[in-house]
Tab-separated table of C-alpha atoms in Angstrom:
chain	number	residue	atom	x	y	z
A	16	MET	CA	103.231	91.473	119.314
A	17	PRO	CA	104.679	91.515	115.775
A	18	ASN	CA	104.334	88.524	113.510
A	19	PRO	CA	107.726	86.758	113.438
A	20	LYS	CA	106.970	85.290	109.996
A	21	GLY	CA	106.294	88.505	108.127
A	22	ASN	CA	107.432	92.014	107.520
A	23	PRO	CA	104.856	94.704	106.585
A	24	GLN	CA	107.229	96.170	103.978
A	25	ASN	CA	106.888	92.920	102.004
A	26	PHE	CA	103.242	93.719	101.318
A	27	GLU	CA	103.759	97.079	99.648
A	28	PRO	CA	102.747	97.128	95.962
A	29	ALA	CA	105.538	96.811	93.421
A	30	GLN	CA	106.604	100.012	91.677
A	31	PRO	CA	105.938	100.053	87.899
A	32	LYS	CA	109.004	100.255	85.660
A	33	GLY	CA	107.394	102.469	83.025
A	34	GLU	CA	105.169	105.498	82.940
A	35	GLU	CA	101.973	103.452	82.456
A	36	PRO	CA	100.764	101.042	85.135
A	37	MET	CA	101.056	97.392	84.121
A	38	THR	CA	97.707	95.930	85.083
A	39	ALA	CA	96.996	93.492	82.230
A	40	THR	CA	98.432	90.025	81.780
A	41	ILE	CA	99.134	88.019	78.629
A	42	SER	CA	99.463	84.258	78.415
A	43	PHE	CA	100.727	82.341	75.388
A	44	ARG	CA	102.172	78.988	74.427
A	45	ALA	CA	105.853	78.477	73.671
A	46	THR	CA	108.195	75.573	73.156
A	47	GLU	CA	110.084	74.236	76.156
A	48	LYS	CA	113.340	75.500	74.619
A	49	MET	CA	111.922	79.030	74.232
A	50	LYS	CA	110.707	78.986	77.831
A	51	GLU	CA	114.126	77.926	79.115
A	52	GLU	CA	115.885	80.637	77.091
A	53	VAL	CA	113.521	83.343	78.347
A	54	LYS	CA	113.829	82.172	81.957
A	55	ALA	CA	117.640	82.315	81.602
A	56	GLN	CA	117.452	86.095	80.996
A	57	GLU	CA	118.300	88.487	83.822
A	58	ASP	CA	114.732	89.905	83.981
A	59	PRO	CA	112.410	87.553	82.026
A	60	PRO	CA	109.228	89.688	82.246
A	61	GLU	CA	111.029	92.835	81.069
A	62	PHE	CA	112.760	90.833	78.308
A	63	CYS	CA	109.347	89.699	77.009
A	64	ARG	CA	107.886	93.214	77.235
A	65	GLN	CA	110.770	94.665	75.240
A	66	ALA	CA	110.592	91.916	72.598
A	67	ILE	CA	106.850	92.430	72.141
A	68	GLN	CA	107.227	96.217	72.013
A	69	GLU	CA	109.998	95.965	69.381
A	70	LYS	CA	107.781	93.805	67.166
A	71	LEU	CA	104.811	96.154	67.631
A	72	ASP	CA	106.967	99.152	66.702
A	73	ARG	CA	108.274	97.359	63.602
A	74	ASN	CA	104.751	96.461	62.494
A	75	LYS	CA	103.630	100.099	62.896
A	76	GLY	CA	106.322	101.146	60.430
A	77	ASN	CA	104.934	98.895	57.659
């Protein structure tokens, strides 16, 4: 008898958005205002990844 509270498709691993698997996590402190502004974005995790990558790319150019 199937479980009425679950669907096996819900347990499939998420597909990565880029070519490299995203297995590491980063945690940092921010002001409450910064947190609210990031959470207001359409895709907060991707927004943070892009912002960090832009800064890393800029620093490589120096």
